[in-house]
Short mmCIF file of C-alpha atoms and ligand atoms in Angstrom, two decimals:
data_model
loop_
_atom_site.label_atom_id
_atom_site.label_comp_id
_atom_site.label_asym_id
_atom_site.label_seq_id
_atom_site.Cartn_x
_atom_site.Cartn_y
_atom_site.Cartn_z
CA UNK A 33 56.40 151.79 188.23
CA UNK A 34 57.96 151.95 192.32
CA UNK A 35 58.40 155.37 193.83
CA UNK A 36 62.27 156.50 193.86
CA UNK A 37 61.95 159.14 196.03
CA UNK A 38 65.22 161.05 196.68
CA UNK A 39 68.71 161.27 197.56
CA UNK A 40 67.25 161.78 201.05
CA UNK A 41 65.73 159.31 201.37
CA UNK A 42 67.78 156.15 200.89
CA UNK A 43 70.28 158.09 202.49
CA UNK A 44 68.15 158.13 206.03
CA UNK A 45 67.13 153.88 205.15
CA UNK A 46 71.11 153.25 204.71
CA UNK A 47 70.89 155.05 207.95
CA UNK A 48 68.94 152.72 210.21
CA UNK A 49 70.38 149.39 207.83
CA UNK A 50 71.40 146.20 209.96
CA UNK A 51 73.30 144.10 207.93
CA UNK A 52 72.97 140.08 208.64
CA UNK A 53 76.87 139.19 207.51
CA UNK A 54 77.36 135.57 208.65
CA UNK A 55 76.66 132.32 206.04
CA UNK A 56 74.03 130.94 206.33
CA UNK A 57 73.89 126.61 206.60
CA UNK A 58 71.06 124.31 207.52
CA UNK A 59 68.98 126.29 207.94
CA UNK A 60 71.04 128.98 211.01
CA UNK A 61 72.87 132.36 210.53
CA UNK A 62 76.50 131.45 211.26
CA UNK A 63 79.58 132.63 212.21
CA UNK A 64 82.40 131.47 209.69
CA UNK A 65 83.96 128.17 211.14
CA UNK A 66 87.67 129.73 211.29
CA UNK A 67 86.02 133.19 212.85
CA UNK A 68 87.47 134.95 210.04
CA UNK A 69 85.40 138.44 208.43
CA UNK A 70 85.86 140.32 205.82
CA UNK A 71 85.24 143.61 204.93
CA UNK A 72 83.13 144.99 203.26
CA UNK A 73 83.36 147.83 201.44
CA UNK A 74 81.17 150.62 199.89
CA UNK A 75 82.38 151.48 196.44
CA UNK A 76 80.18 155.09 196.93
CA UNK A 77 82.68 156.47 199.58
CA UNK A 78 85.48 154.31 200.22
CA UNK A 79 83.98 153.22 204.22
CA UNK A 80 83.26 150.29 205.33
CA UNK A 81 79.68 149.06 205.89
CA UNK A 82 80.53 145.63 207.48
CA UNK A 83 82.76 143.29 208.21
CA UNK A 84 81.33 139.75 206.63
CA UNK A 85 82.14 136.36 207.32
CA UNK A 86 85.17 134.72 205.01
CA UNK A 87 83.87 131.33 204.65
CA UNK A 88 86.83 128.25 203.74
CA UNK A 89 86.93 124.95 203.17
CA UNK A 90 85.76 123.22 206.34
CA UNK A 91 81.67 125.98 206.08
CA UNK A 92 82.25 124.29 202.87
CA UNK A 93 81.83 120.36 204.20
CA UNK A 94 79.61 121.72 206.70
CA UNK A 95 77.38 123.02 203.67
CA UNK A 96 77.90 120.28 201.55
CA UNK A 97 77.11 118.11 204.77
CA UNK A 98 73.89 119.58 205.10
CA UNK A 99 72.74 119.76 201.62
CA UNK A 100 73.27 116.54 201.16
CA UNK A 101 72.05 115.39 203.85
CA UNK A 102 68.30 117.47 203.11
CA UNK A 103 68.71 116.68 199.24
CA UNK A 104 69.06 112.55 200.44
CA UNK A 105 66.12 112.72 202.46
CA UNK A 106 64.12 114.07 199.77
CA UNK A 107 61.97 116.39 202.20
CA UNK A 108 62.71 119.42 198.85
CA UNK A 109 64.46 116.58 195.81
CA UNK A 110 60.89 114.03 196.37
CA UNK A 111 58.14 117.27 197.63
CA UNK A 112 55.74 117.49 194.37
CA UNK A 113 57.12 119.90 191.22
CA UNK A 114 53.34 122.05 192.17
CA UNK A 115 54.35 121.70 196.15
CA UNK A 116 57.70 123.18 195.29
CA UNK A 117 55.59 125.53 192.90
CA UNK A 118 54.16 127.03 195.54
CA UNK A 119 56.84 127.31 198.26
CA UNK A 120 59.62 129.24 195.47
CA UNK A 121 56.61 131.93 193.97
CA UNK A 122 56.59 132.77 197.95
CA UNK A 123 60.28 132.84 197.97
CA UNK A 124 60.20 135.02 195.28
CA UNK A 125 56.61 137.45 196.53
CA UNK A 126 59.00 137.75 199.96
CA UNK A 127 62.10 139.24 197.69
CA UNK A 128 59.00 142.07 195.69
CA UNK A 129 58.14 142.21 199.67
CA UNK A 130 61.85 143.88 200.64
CA UNK A 131 62.65 145.61 197.24
CA UNK A 132 63.59 148.46 199.04
CA UNK A 133 65.73 146.95 201.26
CA UNK A 134 67.08 144.58 198.83
CA UNK A 135 68.18 147.37 196.36
CA UNK A 136 69.81 149.14 198.63
CA UNK A 137 72.01 147.20 199.82
CA UNK A 138 72.75 145.60 196.08
CA UNK A 139 73.05 149.48 195.84
CA UNK A 140 75.58 150.32 198.50
CA UNK A 141 77.87 146.77 198.41
CA UNK A 142 79.28 147.37 194.81
CA UNK A 143 77.58 150.71 193.94
CA UNK A 144 75.04 150.50 191.19
CA UNK A 145 72.64 153.15 191.13
CA UNK A 146 69.79 152.81 193.31
CA UNK A 147 66.75 153.68 189.94
CA UNK A 148 68.47 150.47 188.86
CA UNK A 149 68.41 147.97 191.39
CA UNK A 150 65.04 148.80 192.14
CA UNK A 151 63.49 149.01 188.38
CA UNK A 152 65.44 146.21 187.13
CA UNK A 153 67.84 144.22 189.59
CA UNK A 154 64.98 143.22 191.73
CA UNK A 155 62.29 143.01 189.11
CA UNK A 156 64.56 139.70 187.15
CA UNK A 157 65.74 137.93 190.01
CA UNK A 158 61.95 137.55 191.22
CA UNK A 159 60.53 136.95 187.37
CA UNK A 160 63.96 134.49 187.33
CA UNK A 161 62.35 133.02 190.35
CA UNK A 162 58.73 132.86 189.75
CA UNK A 163 59.18 131.93 186.27
CA UNK A 164 61.20 128.66 187.35
CA UNK A 165 59.19 128.18 189.99
CA UNK A 166 55.57 128.51 187.34
CA UNK A 167 56.76 126.53 184.48
CA UNK A 168 58.17 122.93 187.19
CA UNK A 169 54.82 120.74 186.91
CA UNK A 170 54.50 121.90 182.99
CA UNK A 171 57.69 120.23 182.18
CA UNK A 172 56.65 115.92 181.00
CA UNK A 173 59.52 113.68 181.21
CA UNK A 174 59.13 111.21 177.87
CA UNK A 175 58.02 108.01 176.92
CA UNK A 176 60.17 106.42 174.03
CA UNK A 177 58.25 104.42 170.55
CA UNK A 178 58.48 100.87 171.40
CA UNK A 179 57.27 97.96 170.35
CA UNK A 180 53.93 95.63 172.88
CA UNK A 181 56.23 94.36 175.53
CA UNK A 182 58.36 97.25 177.51
CA UNK A 183 58.19 100.50 178.02
CA UNK A 184 61.34 102.90 177.80
CA UNK A 185 60.94 105.80 180.33
CA UNK A 186 62.57 109.22 179.82
CA UNK A 187 62.60 111.02 183.71
CA UNK A 188 64.82 113.98 184.46
CA UNK A 189 66.35 113.37 187.74
CA UNK A 190 67.25 116.55 189.93
CA UNK A 191 70.87 115.92 190.67
CA UNK A 192 71.52 116.34 193.83
CA UNK A 193 74.33 119.17 195.33
CA UNK A 194 75.01 121.92 193.35
CA UNK A 195 77.37 125.17 193.85
CA UNK A 196 76.45 127.84 192.56
CA UNK A 197 79.10 130.71 192.38
CA UNK A 198 77.93 133.78 191.15
CA UNK A 199 80.21 137.63 190.12
CA UNK A 200 79.63 141.30 191.93
CA UNK A 201 77.35 142.95 188.07
CA UNK A 202 74.23 141.34 189.01
CA UNK A 203 74.84 139.70 192.57
CA UNK A 204 71.05 139.16 192.78
CA UNK A 205 69.87 138.15 188.94
CA UNK A 206 72.72 135.94 188.05
CA UNK A 207 72.21 134.29 191.76
CA UNK A 208 68.23 133.75 190.65
CA UNK A 209 68.99 132.53 187.38
CA UNK A 210 70.79 129.87 189.57
CA UNK A 211 68.20 129.45 192.39
CA UNK A 212 65.10 129.12 190.53
CA UNK A 213 65.79 126.40 187.77
CA UNK A 214 68.42 124.33 190.68
CA UNK A 215 65.33 124.89 193.31
CA UNK A 216 62.89 124.30 191.24
CA UNK A 217 63.74 121.24 190.05
CA UNK A 218 64.26 119.72 193.37
CA UNK A 219 67.94 120.10 193.75
CA UNK A 220 69.92 121.35 197.41
CA UNK A 221 72.57 124.22 196.55
CA UNK A 222 75.07 126.02 197.52
CA UNK A 223 75.15 129.74 196.51
CA UNK A 224 78.39 131.68 197.01
CA UNK A 225 78.74 135.23 196.04
CA UNK A 226 82.01 137.22 194.99
CA UNK A 227 83.57 138.55 198.32
CA UNK A 228 82.65 142.38 196.83
CA UNK A 229 79.31 141.58 196.94
CA UNK A 230 78.16 138.37 199.62
CA UNK A 231 75.26 141.10 201.55
CA UNK A 232 72.12 140.41 199.02
CA UNK A 233 72.61 136.71 198.63
CA UNK A 234 73.03 136.57 202.99
CA UNK A 235 69.25 138.69 202.74
CA UNK A 236 67.92 136.11 200.03
CA UNK A 237 69.03 132.85 202.17
CA UNK A 238 67.31 134.29 205.28
CA UNK A 239 63.80 134.86 202.48
CA UNK A 240 64.32 131.54 201.66
CA UNK A 241 63.72 130.01 205.01
CA UNK A 242 60.62 132.04 205.85
CA UNK A 243 59.27 131.30 202.78
CA UNK A 244 59.38 127.59 203.43
CA UNK A 245 62.62 125.91 201.91
CA UNK A 246 63.44 122.80 204.37
CA UNK A 247 67.01 124.14 206.00
CA UNK A 248 69.67 122.59 204.04
CA UNK A 249 68.52 122.84 200.76
CA UNK A 250 69.60 126.04 200.29
CA UNK A 251 73.16 127.86 201.16
CA UNK A 252 75.04 130.62 201.48
CA UNK A 253 78.48 130.74 201.94
CA UNK A 254 80.77 134.66 201.70
CA UNK A 255 84.26 134.50 201.33
CA UNK A 256 86.99 134.24 198.45
CA UNK A 257 87.69 132.86 195.53
CA UNK A 258 90.72 130.66 196.45
CA UNK A 259 89.59 130.11 199.43
CA UNK A 260 85.53 129.17 199.21
CA UNK A 261 85.49 128.95 195.97
CA UNK A 262 88.38 126.30 195.08
CA UNK A 263 86.67 124.36 197.99
CA UNK A 264 83.39 124.27 196.31
CA UNK A 265 85.53 123.16 193.41
CA UNK A 266 87.42 120.31 194.56
CA UNK A 267 85.13 118.58 196.60
CA UNK A 268 84.53 114.89 195.83
CA UNK A 269 80.64 114.73 197.04
CA UNK A 270 79.24 117.94 194.90
CA UNK A 271 77.60 117.30 191.44
CA UNK A 272 77.38 120.17 189.33
CA UNK A 273 79.02 123.57 189.51
CA UNK A 274 77.78 126.65 188.51
CA UNK A 275 79.18 128.95 187.23
CA UNK A 276 78.78 132.66 186.41
CA UNK A 277 82.70 135.23 185.95
CA UNK A 278 85.46 135.23 184.63
CA UNK A 279 86.93 133.17 181.75
CA UNK A 280 89.62 132.67 183.17
CA UNK A 281 88.43 131.23 186.57
CA UNK A 282 86.16 128.69 184.51
CA UNK A 283 89.13 127.54 183.04
CA UNK A 284 90.77 126.52 186.40
CA UNK A 285 86.94 125.41 186.76
CA UNK A 286 87.10 123.09 184.54
CA UNK A 287 90.19 121.05 185.62
CA UNK A 288 89.59 121.62 189.04
CA UNK A 289 86.32 119.20 187.61
CA UNK A 290 88.24 117.06 186.68
CA UNK A 291 90.89 116.31 189.27
CA UNK A 292 88.05 116.11 191.63
CA UNK A 293 85.39 114.07 191.00
CA UNK A 294 84.54 114.85 187.43
CA UNK A 295 81.23 117.27 188.90
CA UNK A 296 78.86 118.63 186.30
CA UNK A 297 80.42 122.59 185.07
CA UNK A 298 78.62 124.70 183.51
CA UNK A 299 79.96 128.26 182.47
CA UNK A 300 78.21 131.75 181.72
CA UNK A 301 81.95 133.71 181.44
CA UNK A 302 83.49 136.41 180.19
CA UNK A 303 82.70 139.12 176.80
CA UNK A 304 84.00 141.61 174.38
CA UNK A 305 80.46 142.42 172.49
CA UNK A 306 80.35 144.53 169.08
CA UNK A 307 78.01 146.35 168.38
CA UNK A 308 77.58 146.73 164.22
CA UNK A 309 76.46 149.95 162.29
CA UNK A 310 75.53 149.41 159.03
CA UNK A 311 75.11 153.20 156.87
CA UNK A 312 71.43 151.81 156.16
CA UNK A 313 70.38 151.52 159.90
CA UNK A 314 66.88 152.33 160.14
CA UNK A 315 67.70 155.11 162.58
CA UNK A 316 70.99 156.35 163.68
CA UNK A 317 69.88 158.57 166.70
CA UNK A 318 68.31 155.79 168.03
CA UNK A 319 71.07 152.93 167.33
CA UNK A 320 73.69 156.27 168.96
CA UNK A 321 72.09 156.01 171.94
CA UNK A 322 71.82 152.48 172.41
CA UNK A 323 75.58 151.92 172.18
CA UNK A 324 75.51 155.09 175.08
CA UNK A 325 73.41 152.82 177.02
CA UNK A 326 75.20 149.59 175.83
CA UNK A 327 78.32 149.98 177.44
CA UNK A 328 77.67 153.05 180.04
CA UNK A 329 75.03 150.42 182.41
CA UNK A 330 75.79 150.10 184.45
CA UNK A 331 79.13 151.38 184.59
CA UNK A 332 80.04 149.05 181.52
CA UNK A 333 80.43 145.65 184.61
CA UNK A 334 78.66 143.84 181.79
CA UNK A 335 78.95 140.80 179.97
CA UNK A 336 77.05 141.50 177.76
CA UNK A 337 79.02 145.49 177.50
CA UNK A 338 78.26 146.29 174.34
CA UNK A 339 82.39 147.55 174.20
CA UNK A 340 83.29 147.33 170.47
CA UNK A 341 80.88 149.86 167.89
CA UNK A 342 81.50 148.58 164.61
CA UNK A 343 81.09 151.22 162.28
CA UNK A 344 80.97 151.72 157.95
CA UNK A 345 83.13 153.79 156.21
CA UNK A 346 80.51 155.79 154.92
CA UNK A 347 78.95 156.82 158.16
CA UNK A 348 81.58 156.78 160.76
CA UNK A 349 82.63 160.42 161.12
CA UNK A 350 78.46 161.49 161.74
CA UNK A 351 77.50 158.39 164.07
CA UNK A 352 80.00 158.73 165.84
CA UNK A 353 78.79 162.51 166.64
CA UNK A 354 75.49 161.11 167.19
CA UNK A 355 77.10 158.93 170.06
CA UNK A 356 79.86 161.24 171.78
CA UNK A 357 75.75 163.84 172.06
CA UNK A 358 74.44 160.36 173.46
CA UNK A 359 77.76 160.41 175.87
CA UNK A 360 76.71 163.01 177.43
CA UNK A 361 73.83 161.87 179.02
CA UNK A 362 75.81 158.98 180.79
CA UNK A 363 77.54 161.26 184.67
CA UNK A 364 78.82 159.53 187.27
CA UNK A 365 76.41 160.59 190.44
CA UNK A 366 75.37 159.54 193.66
CA UNK A 367 74.17 155.93 194.04
CA UNK A 368 71.73 156.60 196.51
CA UNK A 369 70.52 160.42 193.62
CA UNK A 370 67.66 158.74 191.63
CA UNK A 371 68.92 160.72 189.38
CA UNK A 372 72.05 158.92 188.41
CA UNK A 373 72.58 156.50 185.69
CA UNK A 374 77.13 155.87 186.45
CA UNK A 375 77.10 154.51 189.50
CA UNK A 376 80.88 153.63 191.84
CA UNK A 377 82.71 151.57 190.32
CA UNK A 378 82.14 147.77 192.62
CA UNK A 379 85.47 148.80 194.64
CA UNK A 380 89.95 149.75 194.14
CA UNK A 381 91.26 147.81 192.24
CA UNK A 382 88.56 147.37 189.33
CA UNK A 383 88.66 150.96 188.93
CA UNK A 384 92.25 150.97 188.40
CA UNK A 385 92.68 148.26 186.29
CA UNK A 386 89.72 150.15 183.72
CA UNK A 387 92.02 152.82 184.69
CA UNK A 388 95.12 150.85 183.04
CA UNK A 389 93.12 150.25 180.18
CA UNK A 390 92.65 153.50 179.16
CA UNK A 391 96.22 153.90 179.55
CA UNK A 392 96.89 151.65 177.48
CA UNK A 393 94.08 152.74 174.63
CA UNK A 394 95.61 155.69 174.73
CA UNK A 395 99.71 154.07 174.65
CA UNK A 396 98.76 150.93 171.96
CA UNK A 397 97.65 154.42 169.73
CA UNK A 398 93.91 154.85 169.86
CA UNK A 399 92.49 158.46 170.35
CA UNK A 400 90.90 159.47 173.42
CA UNK A 401 87.49 161.13 172.17
CA UNK A 402 86.42 161.73 175.23
CA UNK A 403 86.67 161.21 179.13
CA UNK A 404 89.84 158.56 181.06
CA UNK A 405 89.39 160.22 184.43
CA UNK A 406 88.60 159.61 187.80
CA UNK A 407 86.21 161.52 188.50
CA UNK A 408 84.29 162.34 192.83
CA UNK A 409 87.47 161.33 194.10
CA UNK A 410 86.89 163.96 196.94
CA UNK A 411 83.35 161.05 197.90
CA UNK A 412 86.48 158.40 198.95
CA UNK A 413 84.73 156.25 196.39
CA UNK A 414 85.39 154.89 193.30
CA UNK A 415 83.77 156.57 189.75
CA UNK A 416 85.26 156.64 186.40
CA UNK A 417 83.71 158.56 183.35
CA UNK A 418 81.95 157.53 179.97
CA UNK A 419 85.16 157.45 177.96
CA UNK A 420 85.21 156.42 173.61
CA UNK A 421 88.16 155.66 171.91
CA UNK A 422 88.03 155.98 168.26
CA UNK A 423 90.23 155.17 165.54
CA UNK A 424 90.73 152.20 167.82
CA UNK A 425 92.60 149.01 165.63
CA UNK A 426 90.63 145.19 166.47
CA UNK A 427 94.42 143.79 167.14
CA UNK A 428 94.56 146.01 170.23
CA UNK A 429 94.73 145.47 173.42
CA UNK A 430 90.94 147.57 174.37
CA UNK A 431 89.25 146.00 171.83
CA UNK A 432 90.19 142.37 172.53
CA UNK A 433 90.39 142.52 176.71
CA UNK A 434 87.45 142.60 178.11
CA UNK A 435 87.91 145.23 180.43
CA UNK A 436 84.45 145.66 181.94
CA UNK A 437 83.54 149.30 182.74
CA UNK A 438 82.18 152.39 181.41
CA UNK A 439 84.66 152.68 178.08
CA UNK A 440 84.02 152.09 174.42
CA UNK A 441 85.92 151.32 172.01
CA UNK A 442 84.94 152.35 168.05
CA UNK A 443 86.55 150.28 164.93
CA UNK A 444 85.50 150.89 161.08
CA UNK A 445 84.85 148.86 159.10
CA UNK A 446 84.72 149.17 155.04
CA UNK A 447 82.34 146.15 153.68
CA UNK A 448 79.81 143.07 154.80
CA UNK A 449 82.50 140.81 154.71
CA UNK A 450 84.33 142.75 156.51
CA UNK A 451 81.77 143.77 159.91
CA UNK A 452 81.20 140.24 160.18
CA UNK A 453 84.99 139.68 160.83
CA UNK A 454 86.32 141.78 162.67
CA UNK A 455 83.24 140.85 165.03
CA UNK A 456 83.76 137.14 165.01
CA UNK A 457 87.49 138.53 165.47
CA UNK A 458 87.70 137.68 169.01
CA UNK A 459 88.08 134.81 171.58
CA UNK A 460 84.82 135.94 173.37
CA UNK A 461 80.91 134.95 171.43
CA UNK A 462 78.96 135.75 174.23
CA UNK A 463 76.51 139.12 172.42
CA UNK A 464 76.04 139.54 169.50
CA UNK A 465 74.64 143.31 167.33
CA UNK A 466 73.98 144.84 164.70
CA UNK A 467 71.31 147.97 162.97
CA UNK A 468 69.96 147.50 159.28
CA UNK A 469 66.85 147.91 157.72
CA UNK A 470 68.02 145.09 154.85
CA UNK A 471 65.69 142.52 156.00
CA UNK A 472 67.92 139.70 153.89
CA UNK A 473 71.77 140.87 155.24
CA UNK A 474 70.27 141.31 159.07
CA UNK A 475 69.15 137.48 158.80
CA UNK A 476 73.20 137.11 156.54
CA UNK A 477 74.47 138.69 159.62
CA UNK A 478 72.63 137.65 162.01
CA UNK A 479 73.08 133.69 160.78
CA UNK A 480 77.26 133.90 160.57
CA UNK A 481 77.93 135.62 163.77
CA UNK A 482 79.17 133.72 166.55
CA UNK A 483 77.60 134.56 169.09
CA UNK A 484 74.92 133.00 172.22
CA UNK A 485 72.05 136.21 171.37
CA UNK A 486 71.46 138.38 169.02
CA UNK A 487 70.24 141.41 168.74
CA UNK A 488 69.20 143.42 165.81
CA UNK A 489 68.16 147.53 165.43
CA UNK A 490 68.40 147.25 169.63
CA UNK A 491 70.69 146.18 171.99
CA UNK A 492 70.24 144.34 174.55
CA UNK A 493 67.04 143.04 174.80
CA UNK A 494 66.07 139.37 176.28
CA UNK A 495 63.78 137.27 179.10
CA UNK A 496 63.36 135.11 181.11
CA UNK A 497 61.42 133.08 177.77
CA UNK A 498 64.49 133.17 175.16
CA UNK A 499 68.54 130.82 176.65
CA UNK A 500 71.32 132.24 177.57
CA UNK A 501 74.60 131.84 177.02
CA UNK A 502 78.04 132.01 175.66
CA UNK A 503 79.47 130.77 172.32
CA UNK A 504 83.34 130.26 172.24
CA UNK A 505 85.42 131.03 175.74
CA UNK A 506 82.64 132.88 176.71
CA UNK A 507 80.76 129.50 178.54
CA UNK A 508 79.05 126.64 178.01
CA UNK A 509 75.44 125.75 178.55
CA UNK A 510 72.34 128.59 178.79
CA UNK A 511 70.63 129.44 181.56
CA UNK A 512 67.02 131.49 181.86
CA UNK A 513 64.10 129.14 179.85
CA UNK A 514 63.62 125.78 179.57
CA UNK A 515 66.96 125.05 178.72
CA UNK A 516 67.65 125.91 181.95
CA UNK A 517 66.77 122.83 182.92
CA UNK A 518 69.18 120.82 181.46
CA UNK A 519 72.58 121.52 184.30
CA UNK A 520 69.75 120.69 187.37
CA UNK A 521 68.98 117.28 186.51
CA UNK A 522 70.25 113.96 184.91
CA UNK A 523 68.22 112.02 182.59
CA UNK A 524 67.79 108.19 183.01
CA UNK A 525 66.84 106.13 180.55
CA UNK A 526 64.22 103.64 182.38
CA UNK A 527 63.67 100.07 180.72
CA UNK A 528 60.45 97.94 181.78
CA UNK A 529 60.06 94.89 180.29
CA UNK A 530 55.80 94.13 180.18
CA UNK A 531 54.28 90.58 179.78
CA UNK A 532 51.37 89.68 178.72
P1 NAD B 738 85.45 136.20 189.11
O1 NAD B 738 85.65 135.39 187.71
O2 NAD B 738 86.85 136.83 188.98
O3 NAD B 738 84.71 135.94 189.84
C1 NAD B 738 83.94 135.45 189.86
C2 NAD B 738 82.98 134.95 191.04
O4 NAD B 738 84.42 133.42 191.21
C3 NAD B 738 83.86 135.50 192.66
O5 NAD B 738 82.43 134.70 193.37
C4 NAD B 738 84.47 135.12 192.74
O6 NAD B 738 85.30 134.48 194.20
C5 NAD B 738 84.99 133.66 192.46
N1 NAD B 738 86.29 132.47 192.01
C6 NAD B 738 87.28 133.52 191.79
N2 NAD B 738 88.14 132.67 191.91
C7 NAD B 738 88.28 131.22 191.79
C8 NAD B 738 88.52 129.68 192.15
N3 NAD B 738 90.19 129.96 192.30
N4 NAD B 738 87.92 129.33 192.52
C9 NAD B 738 86.20 129.81 192.93
N5 NAD B 738 85.99 130.45 192.55
C10 NAD B 738 86.72 131.58 192.77
O7 NAD B 738 84.87 137.51 187.97
P2 NAD B 738 84.17 138.54 188.41
O8 NAD B 738 85.16 139.69 188.23
O9 NAD B 738 83.47 138.54 190.09
O10 NAD B 738 83.01 138.95 188.11
C11 NAD B 738 83.26 139.73 186.35
C12 NAD B 738 83.47 138.66 185.28
O11 NAD B 738 82.11 138.11 184.91
C13 NAD B 738 83.64 139.34 183.73
O12 NAD B 738 84.24 138.18 183.19
C14 NAD B 738 82.34 138.85 183.25
O13 NAD B 738 82.58 138.79 181.74
C15 NAD B 738 81.43 137.74 184.21
N6 NAD B 738 80.65 137.55 183.86
C16 NAD B 738 79.90 136.52 182.93
C17 NAD B 738 78.55 136.52 182.52
C18 NAD B 738 77.25 135.67 181.13
O14 NAD B 738 76.56 135.89 182.24
N7 NAD B 738 78.42 135.30 181.13
C19 NAD B 738 76.58 137.41 183.47
C20 NAD B 738 77.52 138.20 184.30
C21 NAD B 738 79.17 138.18 184.29
#
């Protein structure tokens, strides 16, 4: 457990912080080729933290050239897996050693509570990189079943140059789910953080260099989606593009890949996850506490947010009362105060988006039961109250579209069949949870749910040991676990004729 200190400690540390704000190409920090920058605004108070390099297509050219040169040289791609492992473990240790600085950067940049940055984001990032590193010298290739006159080898090759485009809600974790397996497998990588949360990605590059990752193998290009992101998507010499972000951008990337070099595209996209509470749930209080956390944690800015609470009609009144009570424990506060569990919304655009969904929910006839207002306005930052809607129809906008804020919609159902039908009635299929004491029902419903992660009598379980990703328009491919390596390699069949 990390020492959490107090608000003053973090504020003093924040005041003394200097920000690296440049791109990282071929082992060096560098301004963008055009010299352009953009303002990095802290959602805590709306003030400018620093000006970050705004990369564009020229920087992409430089980074791809560096990444390709490094890859072709074999300096990393042909290094023994055990040697790559050693360097990546050093990288993970350096992240851990700089946890206070990195957690602070994350909190200042995107508004999450410092306690979460320290207790969740840092350990998960360290684990993702170290787990991938540890796995890489234990992965064996295959020998095909052949006759005595030939030998068939099935081997994994690194794909080459990987571009990773990531979102702002868990900037380091999302990046680490890509960086870990991509680098462990021997690829070169170009990381493009969200323009709303660039600082930790930029800092990670320096730590990667310190750990011994060779120049050109790990590059970071901050900037906007329509400039640097687009240039990566259409580049002719990027082999694979891995993405976490919205479904809308994921679809565009698939088009861009098809219109350029058919680079492999792997996407982790949006969600509208159902959290189903049956009347026979083992512990309704526990389910209510989990339902509140499922939408309030990380300000609801979670792809896996339990944003649709499906409750069996016979217990609805009682259960909603318990959820309302559980919501009282979630209050927006100063993100640098270790006691805070809801920080700031990432920026003003996202804040207004959340508020507009709250307006829409009311306009479409849902009953606003809790919250619904902007808060902490005097801070200059972007905060919103945890919000609960009752009497929601699953066809309403707030039940169909991803809000990405602390806004929970409660929908009721009369039986198991209707619960499954409502749960699957979404373009998304990232995750789902169900609460029941009936083992057969748990299995039955879990199998009927069209989602990549299913949680039974809990919400948001998981670890590096299990794959994570979506069905339907929540994306394709999987992050985490050994399955993640599939995205970062080509499978090669080699046939050798044997003579007597
Ligand atoms: P976004 O799609 O707006 O942006 C994601 C990244 O794509 C950013 O780096 C952005 O700059 C870049 N981008 C935007 N337009 C681009 C373009 N035309 N070409 C190339 N790159 C472009 O998403 P966001 O607002 O940063 O993040 C929120 C979304 O991410 C939500 O939909 C959420 O569900 C999703 N998400 C999914 C997962 C998952 O694992 N499934 C995890 C976290 C977040």
